[in-house]
Amino acid sequence: MVGLSDSAVHAISGAAGGCIAMAVTYPLVNLSTRSQVEAKTKKESTRAAALKVIQRDGIAGLYDGLSSSLVGIAVTNGAHAASPRSFEEARALVLRSRNKSKGALSMAESILVSAFAGAATSILSNPIWVVNTRQTVRTTVSPDAASGSTKKVVEKRRGIIQTVLDILSTDGPAAFFHGLGPALILVSNPILQFTLFEQLKNLIIRRRAMRLTKGASIPPLTDLDFFLLGAVTKLFATSVTYPYLTVKARMQAGNAEGKSYASAFDGLRKIVAQEGVRGLYKGIGPKLTQSVATAALLFLAKEKIYIATRKVRSLLPPRFLFRLKHPDTVLFLQALVKTVVKAAA
């Protein structure tokens, strides 16, 4: 029997872990988005916000938008699945500009190429995240909004198709690209995290090397080291870029505040003028909690899910295993892991 490769097993187990983490922590994503969009509400604790949603919409209200978020993961994954070839083409272009046919990109060049890939993915996936935001907040501007009113009414829960049709009928096709400006700026989030991660990792290695006796080898970083580094750097990157998440959510929600923002920077300026700097960080508590919880869940469940996946592969027919072992499929599954984990975080 043709065996399923370890790369594919890791990819499948990683995707499963990411989906589990997403489902478990999605209420925190929901609360964060609601808080970002509701500009006029007073600051409240995560617990109070959750109770308010439950009283109004029931437990299911905390999962509004989950279905479209999973579609968003699939769309983003489709873009990442093509990224290996796109990355190689971009790499070849950069090397040709340096009159070289082979070699490695510098860190700056790698970051630049990754940023272009991230921007392309943001453009492709933006429409589904607009749908996700509308499903999550489930609010619409009242008919007298044109006269200056910012009163909102709660919509009935709608599916993805109905939400798409509603957006087309009320705001037109251009609405699917609302919030694209801040979304492109948010491409810097993983770049910030990666840069800080590498700096802290090198610092830890240097510090540990100083404590060793002469000639002793430096021990590799442990899984716990990588978990802590990932959590700290994710918190930093999210805190720095969070104001743009707030602007993006408001622009995608389609309410009066978001429609008044001419650009990402105009949104920042108006939020600060009307709500103070604190307004830029509405909902950051649930978001940071969700990021750390996701990292912890993936860290704790990774090995158990991997073992379970290995057991499942023994039950699959040989032809299915052969197809999963195909290099293109393995690349796709590896991209799925990265995308699901990123979306969950």
Short mmCIF file of C-alpha atoms in Angstrom, two decimals:
data_model
loop_
_atom_site.label_atom_id
_atom_site.label_comp_id
_atom_site.label_asym_id
_atom_site.label_seq_id
_atom_site.Cartn_x
_atom_site.Cartn_y
_atom_site.Cartn_z
CA MET A 1 0.00 0.00 0.00
CA VAL A 2 1.28 3.44 -0.93
CA GLY A 3 1.70 5.38 2.27
CA LEU A 4 0.61 8.92 2.94
CA SER A 5 3.70 11.11 3.26
CA ASP A 6 4.60 12.66 6.60
CA SER A 7 4.34 16.12 5.00
CA ALA A 8 0.74 15.43 4.06
CA VAL A 9 0.00 14.01 7.52
CA HIS A 10 1.44 17.11 9.17
CA ALA A 11 -0.55 19.31 6.77
CA ILE A 12 -3.84 17.53 7.47
CA SER A 13 -3.28 17.44 11.23
CA GLY A 14 -2.30 21.11 11.23
CA ALA A 15 -5.41 22.04 9.27
CA ALA A 16 -7.58 20.03 11.65
CA GLY A 17 -5.97 21.72 14.64
CA GLY A 18 -6.46 25.14 13.09
CA CYS A 19 -10.13 24.48 12.38
CA ILE A 20 -10.70 23.26 15.93
CA ALA A 21 -8.96 26.33 17.35
CA MET A 22 -10.99 28.59 15.06
CA ALA A 23 -14.29 27.03 16.14
CA VAL A 24 -13.42 27.18 19.83
CA THR A 25 -12.16 30.76 19.81
CA TYR A 26 -14.51 32.26 17.21
CA PRO A 27 -16.77 33.91 19.82
CA LEU A 28 -13.80 36.09 20.78
CA VAL A 29 -13.33 37.09 17.13
CA ASN A 30 -17.03 37.85 16.96
CA LEU A 31 -16.96 40.04 20.08
CA SER A 32 -13.87 41.88 18.88
CA THR A 33 -15.46 42.70 15.51
CA ARG A 34 -18.72 43.84 17.10
CA SER A 35 -16.83 46.11 19.49
CA GLN A 36 -14.77 47.62 16.67
CA VAL A 37 -17.83 48.47 14.62
CA GLU A 38 -20.03 49.87 17.40
CA ALA A 39 -18.46 53.30 17.65
CA LYS A 40 -20.97 54.86 20.05
CA THR A 41 -21.06 52.14 22.68
CA LYS A 42 -19.36 52.52 26.03
CA LYS A 43 -16.37 50.41 26.93
CA GLU A 44 -17.42 47.09 28.46
CA SER A 45 -15.74 43.90 29.56
CA THR A 46 -15.57 40.84 27.34
CA ARG A 47 -17.94 39.04 29.71
CA ALA A 48 -20.49 41.87 29.60
CA ALA A 49 -20.29 42.06 25.81
CA ALA A 50 -20.81 38.30 25.51
CA LEU A 51 -23.84 38.36 27.82
CA LYS A 52 -25.38 41.19 25.81
CA VAL A 53 -25.03 39.23 22.58
CA ILE A 54 -26.45 36.08 24.19
CA GLN A 55 -29.45 37.96 25.61
CA ARG A 56 -30.22 39.46 22.21
CA ASP A 57 -29.31 36.64 19.80
CA GLY A 58 -28.74 33.56 21.92
CA ILE A 59 -25.55 31.50 21.99
CA ALA A 60 -25.69 31.24 18.18
CA GLY A 61 -25.09 34.99 18.01
CA LEU A 62 -21.51 34.45 19.13
CA TYR A 63 -20.98 32.36 16.00
CA ASP A 64 -22.48 34.78 13.48
CA GLY A 65 -20.13 34.83 10.49
CA LEU A 66 -18.36 31.55 11.24
CA SER A 67 -19.47 29.98 7.95
CA SER A 68 -18.14 32.82 5.82
CA SER A 69 -14.90 32.90 7.81
CA LEU A 70 -14.33 29.28 6.81
CA VAL A 71 -15.03 30.20 3.18
CA GLY A 72 -12.55 33.04 3.59
CA ILE A 73 -9.98 30.53 4.78
CA ALA A 74 -10.62 28.44 1.66
CA VAL A 75 -10.29 31.44 -0.64
CA THR A 76 -7.10 32.56 1.06
CA ASN A 77 -5.80 29.01 0.91
CA GLY A 78 -6.44 28.90 -2.83
CA ALA A 79 -4.18 31.90 -3.24
CA HIS A 80 -1.51 30.39 -1.01
CA ALA A 81 -1.67 27.11 -2.93
CA ALA A 82 -0.34 28.95 -5.98
CA SER A 83 2.21 30.91 -3.95
CA PRO A 84 5.16 28.47 -4.28
CA ARG A 85 5.27 28.94 -8.07
CA SER A 86 4.56 32.68 -7.79
CA PHE A 87 7.30 33.03 -5.18
CA GLU A 88 9.78 31.24 -7.43
CA GLU A 89 8.87 33.48 -10.36
CA ALA A 90 9.30 36.59 -8.21
CA ARG A 91 12.56 35.21 -6.86
CA ALA A 92 13.86 34.61 -10.39
CA LEU A 93 12.89 38.16 -11.36
CA VAL A 94 14.81 39.63 -8.42
CA LEU A 95 17.86 37.48 -9.14
CA ARG A 96 17.80 38.49 -12.82
CA SER A 97 17.81 42.12 -11.75
CA ARG A 98 21.05 41.31 -9.90
CA ASN A 99 22.42 39.47 -12.97
CA LYS A 100 22.29 36.12 -11.19
CA SER A 101 20.48 32.93 -12.11
CA LYS A 102 20.89 31.19 -8.77
CA GLY A 103 21.22 32.13 -5.13
CA ALA A 104 19.18 33.10 -2.11
CA LEU A 105 17.22 36.28 -1.56
CA SER A 106 18.27 38.63 1.19
CA MET A 107 15.92 39.05 4.15
CA ALA A 108 14.74 42.41 2.79
CA GLU A 109 14.04 40.89 -0.64
CA SER A 110 12.21 37.92 0.90
CA ILE A 111 10.06 40.28 2.96
CA LEU A 112 9.29 42.36 -0.14
CA VAL A 113 8.28 39.33 -2.20
CA SER A 114 6.16 38.03 0.70
CA ALA A 115 4.50 41.43 1.02
CA PHE A 116 3.49 41.37 -2.65
CA ALA A 117 2.08 37.86 -2.19
CA GLY A 118 0.19 38.99 0.90
CA ALA A 119 -1.22 41.99 -0.96
CA ALA A 120 -2.48 39.78 -3.79
CA THR A 121 -4.13 37.46 -1.28
CA SER A 122 -5.77 40.41 0.50
CA ILE A 123 -7.25 41.69 -2.76
CA LEU A 124 -8.58 38.26 -3.67
CA SER A 125 -10.10 37.48 -0.28
CA ASN A 126 -11.41 40.95 0.65
CA PRO A 127 -14.96 40.37 -0.71
CA ILE A 128 -15.56 37.35 1.50
CA TRP A 129 -14.30 39.20 4.58
CA VAL A 130 -16.75 42.00 3.79
CA VAL A 131 -19.49 39.35 3.82
CA ASN A 132 -18.07 37.95 7.05
CA THR A 133 -18.13 41.34 8.77
CA ARG A 134 -21.71 42.02 7.65
CA GLN A 135 -22.79 38.60 8.93
CA THR A 136 -20.99 39.11 12.21
CA VAL A 137 -22.37 42.52 13.16
CA ARG A 138 -25.76 42.02 11.45
CA THR A 139 -26.58 45.73 11.48
CA THR A 140 -27.77 48.08 8.81
CA VAL A 141 -28.05 51.86 8.74
CA SER A 142 -31.58 53.11 9.25
CA PRO A 143 -33.35 54.90 6.34
CA ASP A 144 -32.79 58.34 7.86
CA ALA A 145 -29.01 57.89 8.00
CA ALA A 146 -28.60 60.28 5.06
CA SER A 147 -29.89 63.09 7.25
CA GLY A 148 -27.20 62.49 9.84
CA SER A 149 -28.69 59.77 12.02
CA THR A 150 -26.40 56.92 13.03
CA LYS A 151 -29.18 54.74 14.41
CA LYS A 152 -28.83 51.08 13.48
CA VAL A 153 -31.29 48.24 13.40
CA VAL A 154 -30.49 44.56 13.80
CA GLU A 155 -31.00 42.41 10.72
CA LYS A 156 -32.22 38.84 10.68
CA ARG A 157 -29.49 36.22 10.46
CA ARG A 158 -28.68 35.63 6.78
CA GLY A 159 -26.62 33.09 4.88
CA ILE A 160 -23.66 33.88 2.67
CA ILE A 161 -25.64 34.05 -0.59
CA GLN A 162 -28.33 36.30 0.85
CA THR A 163 -25.71 38.58 2.38
CA VAL A 164 -23.96 38.87 -0.99
CA LEU A 165 -27.26 39.76 -2.68
CA ASP A 166 -28.04 42.34 0.01
CA ILE A 167 -24.65 44.00 -0.46
CA LEU A 168 -25.11 44.11 -4.24
CA SER A 169 -28.59 45.61 -3.96
CA THR A 170 -27.76 48.25 -1.33
CA ASP A 171 -24.15 49.24 -1.98
CA GLY A 172 -23.18 47.78 -5.35
CA PRO A 173 -20.19 45.63 -6.37
CA ALA A 174 -17.66 48.20 -5.16
CA ALA A 175 -18.70 47.47 -1.57
CA PHE A 176 -16.91 44.13 -1.74
CA PHE A 177 -13.64 46.05 -1.74
CA HIS A 178 -14.43 48.35 1.17
CA GLY A 179 -11.62 48.20 3.70
CA LEU A 180 -9.06 47.08 1.15
CA GLY A 181 -6.75 49.98 2.03
CA PRO A 182 -6.28 48.99 5.69
CA ALA A 183 -6.25 45.31 4.65
CA LEU A 184 -3.20 46.00 2.47
CA ILE A 185 -1.51 47.84 5.33
CA LEU A 186 -2.20 44.83 7.57
CA VAL A 187 0.08 42.77 5.33
CA SER A 188 2.79 44.24 7.59
CA ASN A 189 1.47 42.22 10.56
CA PRO A 190 3.22 38.91 9.78
CA ILE A 191 6.30 40.82 8.62
CA LEU A 192 6.53 42.58 12.00
CA GLN A 193 5.99 39.29 13.79
CA PHE A 194 8.64 37.50 11.71
CA THR A 195 11.22 40.26 12.19
CA LEU A 196 10.74 40.41 15.97
CA PHE A 197 10.63 36.60 16.18
CA GLU A 198 14.02 36.30 14.49
CA GLN A 199 15.57 39.03 16.65
CA LEU A 200 14.32 37.49 19.91
CA LYS A 201 15.31 33.99 18.80
CA ASN A 202 18.86 35.13 18.04
CA LEU A 203 19.00 37.01 21.36
CA ILE A 204 17.99 33.89 23.30
CA ILE A 205 20.56 31.77 21.47
CA ARG A 206 23.31 34.32 22.18
CA ARG A 207 22.37 34.55 25.87
CA ARG A 208 22.38 30.77 26.26
CA ALA A 209 25.68 30.48 24.41
CA MET A 210 27.29 32.90 26.87
CA ARG A 211 26.42 30.56 29.76
CA LEU A 212 28.00 27.50 28.16
CA THR A 213 31.50 26.27 28.80
CA LYS A 214 33.98 26.64 25.98
CA GLY A 215 33.48 24.05 23.25
CA ALA A 216 29.98 23.03 24.35
CA SER A 217 27.30 22.95 21.67
CA ILE A 218 24.30 25.26 21.91
CA PRO A 219 21.10 23.26 22.57
CA PRO A 220 18.28 23.85 20.06
CA LEU A 221 15.21 25.83 21.04
CA THR A 222 12.42 23.72 22.50
CA ASP A 223 8.77 23.60 21.43
CA LEU A 224 7.93 25.68 24.49
CA ASP A 225 10.50 28.30 23.41
CA PHE A 226 8.87 28.55 19.98
CA PHE A 227 5.40 28.73 21.52
CA LEU A 228 6.37 31.59 23.85
CA LEU A 229 8.23 33.42 21.09
CA GLY A 230 5.26 33.03 18.77
CA ALA A 231 2.79 34.25 21.40
CA VAL A 232 4.87 37.30 22.39
CA THR A 233 5.61 38.37 18.82
CA LYS A 234 1.98 37.84 17.77
CA LEU A 235 0.79 40.04 20.64
CA PHE A 236 3.26 42.73 19.62
CA ALA A 237 2.36 42.67 15.92
CA THR A 238 -1.37 42.65 16.66
CA SER A 239 -1.09 45.54 19.12
CA VAL A 240 0.85 47.68 16.62
CA THR A 241 -1.46 47.05 13.67
CA TYR A 242 -4.76 46.79 15.56
CA PRO A 243 -5.97 50.34 14.72
CA TYR A 244 -6.10 49.34 11.06
CA LEU A 245 -8.19 46.29 11.98
CA THR A 246 -10.68 48.67 13.59
CA VAL A 247 -10.81 50.91 10.52
CA LYS A 248 -11.13 47.91 8.20
CA ALA A 249 -14.00 46.42 10.22
CA ARG A 250 -15.94 49.70 10.16
CA MET A 251 -15.40 50.22 6.43
CA GLN A 252 -16.51 46.66 5.67
CA ALA A 253 -19.53 46.79 7.98
CA GLY A 254 -21.20 49.34 5.71
CA ASN A 255 -22.48 51.59 8.50
CA ALA A 256 -22.46 55.39 8.60
CA GLU A 257 -19.08 55.69 10.32
CA GLY A 258 -17.30 53.38 7.90
CA LYS A 259 -18.80 55.01 4.82
CA SER A 260 -17.51 58.40 5.97
CA TYR A 261 -13.87 57.27 5.86
CA ALA A 262 -12.18 58.38 2.65
CA SER A 263 -9.14 56.21 3.36
CA ALA A 264 -7.47 54.19 6.10
CA PHE A 265 -5.62 57.24 7.38
CA ASP A 266 -8.78 59.36 7.25
CA GLY A 267 -10.48 56.67 9.33
CA LEU A 268 -7.71 56.80 11.93
CA ARG A 269 -7.95 60.58 12.08
CA LYS A 270 -11.73 60.64 12.51
CA ILE A 271 -11.76 57.92 15.15
CA VAL A 272 -9.14 59.76 17.21
CA ALA A 273 -11.01 63.06 16.80
CA GLN A 274 -14.40 61.61 17.79
CA GLU A 275 -13.49 58.87 20.27
CA GLY A 276 -9.90 59.48 21.28
CA VAL A 277 -6.99 57.10 20.85
CA ARG A 278 -8.89 54.51 22.89
CA GLY A 279 -11.38 54.22 20.02
CA LEU A 280 -8.68 52.69 17.84
CA TYR A 281 -8.31 49.79 20.26
CA LYS A 282 -11.93 48.80 20.81
CA GLY A 283 -12.20 45.04 21.08
CA ILE A 284 -8.48 44.47 21.44
CA GLY A 285 -8.97 42.48 24.66
CA PRO A 286 -10.94 39.63 23.04
CA LYS A 287 -8.63 39.70 20.00
CA LEU A 288 -5.44 39.31 22.04
CA THR A 289 -7.06 36.63 24.18
CA GLN A 290 -8.10 34.77 21.04
CA SER A 291 -4.60 34.96 19.57
CA VAL A 292 -2.98 33.49 22.68
CA ALA A 293 -5.74 30.88 23.12
CA THR A 294 -5.33 29.76 19.52
CA ALA A 295 -1.57 29.40 19.92
CA ALA A 296 -2.06 27.44 23.15
CA LEU A 297 -4.66 25.10 21.63
CA LEU A 298 -2.50 24.36 18.62
CA PHE A 299 0.52 23.80 20.84
CA LEU A 300 -1.31 21.43 23.19
CA ALA A 301 -3.33 19.51 20.59
CA LYS A 302 -0.77 19.28 17.78
CA GLU A 303 0.72 15.91 18.72
CA LYS A 304 -2.60 14.22 19.54
CA ILE A 305 -4.13 15.33 16.25
CA TYR A 306 -1.03 14.16 14.38
CA ILE A 307 -1.30 10.68 15.95
CA ALA A 308 -5.03 10.52 15.13
CA THR A 309 -4.33 11.49 11.51
CA ARG A 310 -1.73 8.75 11.18
CA LYS A 311 -4.34 6.23 12.36
CA VAL A 312 -6.90 7.53 9.86
CA ARG A 313 -4.49 7.19 6.93
CA SER A 314 -4.30 3.43 7.51
CA LEU A 315 -8.04 3.24 6.71
CA LEU A 316 -7.82 5.13 3.40
CA PRO A 317 -7.78 3.24 0.05
CA PRO A 318 -4.41 3.05 -1.78
CA ARG A 319 -5.55 5.19 -4.75
CA PHE A 320 -6.61 7.99 -2.40
CA LEU A 321 -3.29 7.78 -0.58
CA PHE A 322 -1.41 7.92 -3.87
CA ARG A 323 -3.19 11.10 -4.90
CA LEU A 324 -2.55 12.70 -1.54
CA LYS A 325 1.13 11.91 -1.92
CA HIS A 326 1.34 13.88 -5.18
CA PRO A 327 3.72 16.87 -4.70
CA ASP A 328 1.12 19.44 -5.78
CA THR A 329 -1.35 18.07 -3.24
CA VAL A 330 1.25 18.15 -0.48
CA LEU A 331 1.99 21.80 -1.33
CA PHE A 332 -1.73 22.54 -1.19
CA LEU A 333 -2.10 20.86 2.20
CA GLN A 334 0.95 22.66 3.58
CA ALA A 335 -0.55 25.95 2.39
CA LEU A 336 -3.81 24.97 4.10
CA VAL A 337 -2.00 24.63 7.43
CA LYS A 338 -0.44 28.08 7.15
CA THR A 339 -3.70 29.70 6.10
CA VAL A 340 -5.90 28.11 8.77
CA VAL A 341 -3.43 28.89 11.54
CA LYS A 342 -3.11 32.49 10.32
CA ALA A 343 -6.88 32.96 10.15
CA ALA A 344 -7.35 31.42 13.55
CA ALA A 345 -4.70 33.65 15.04
#
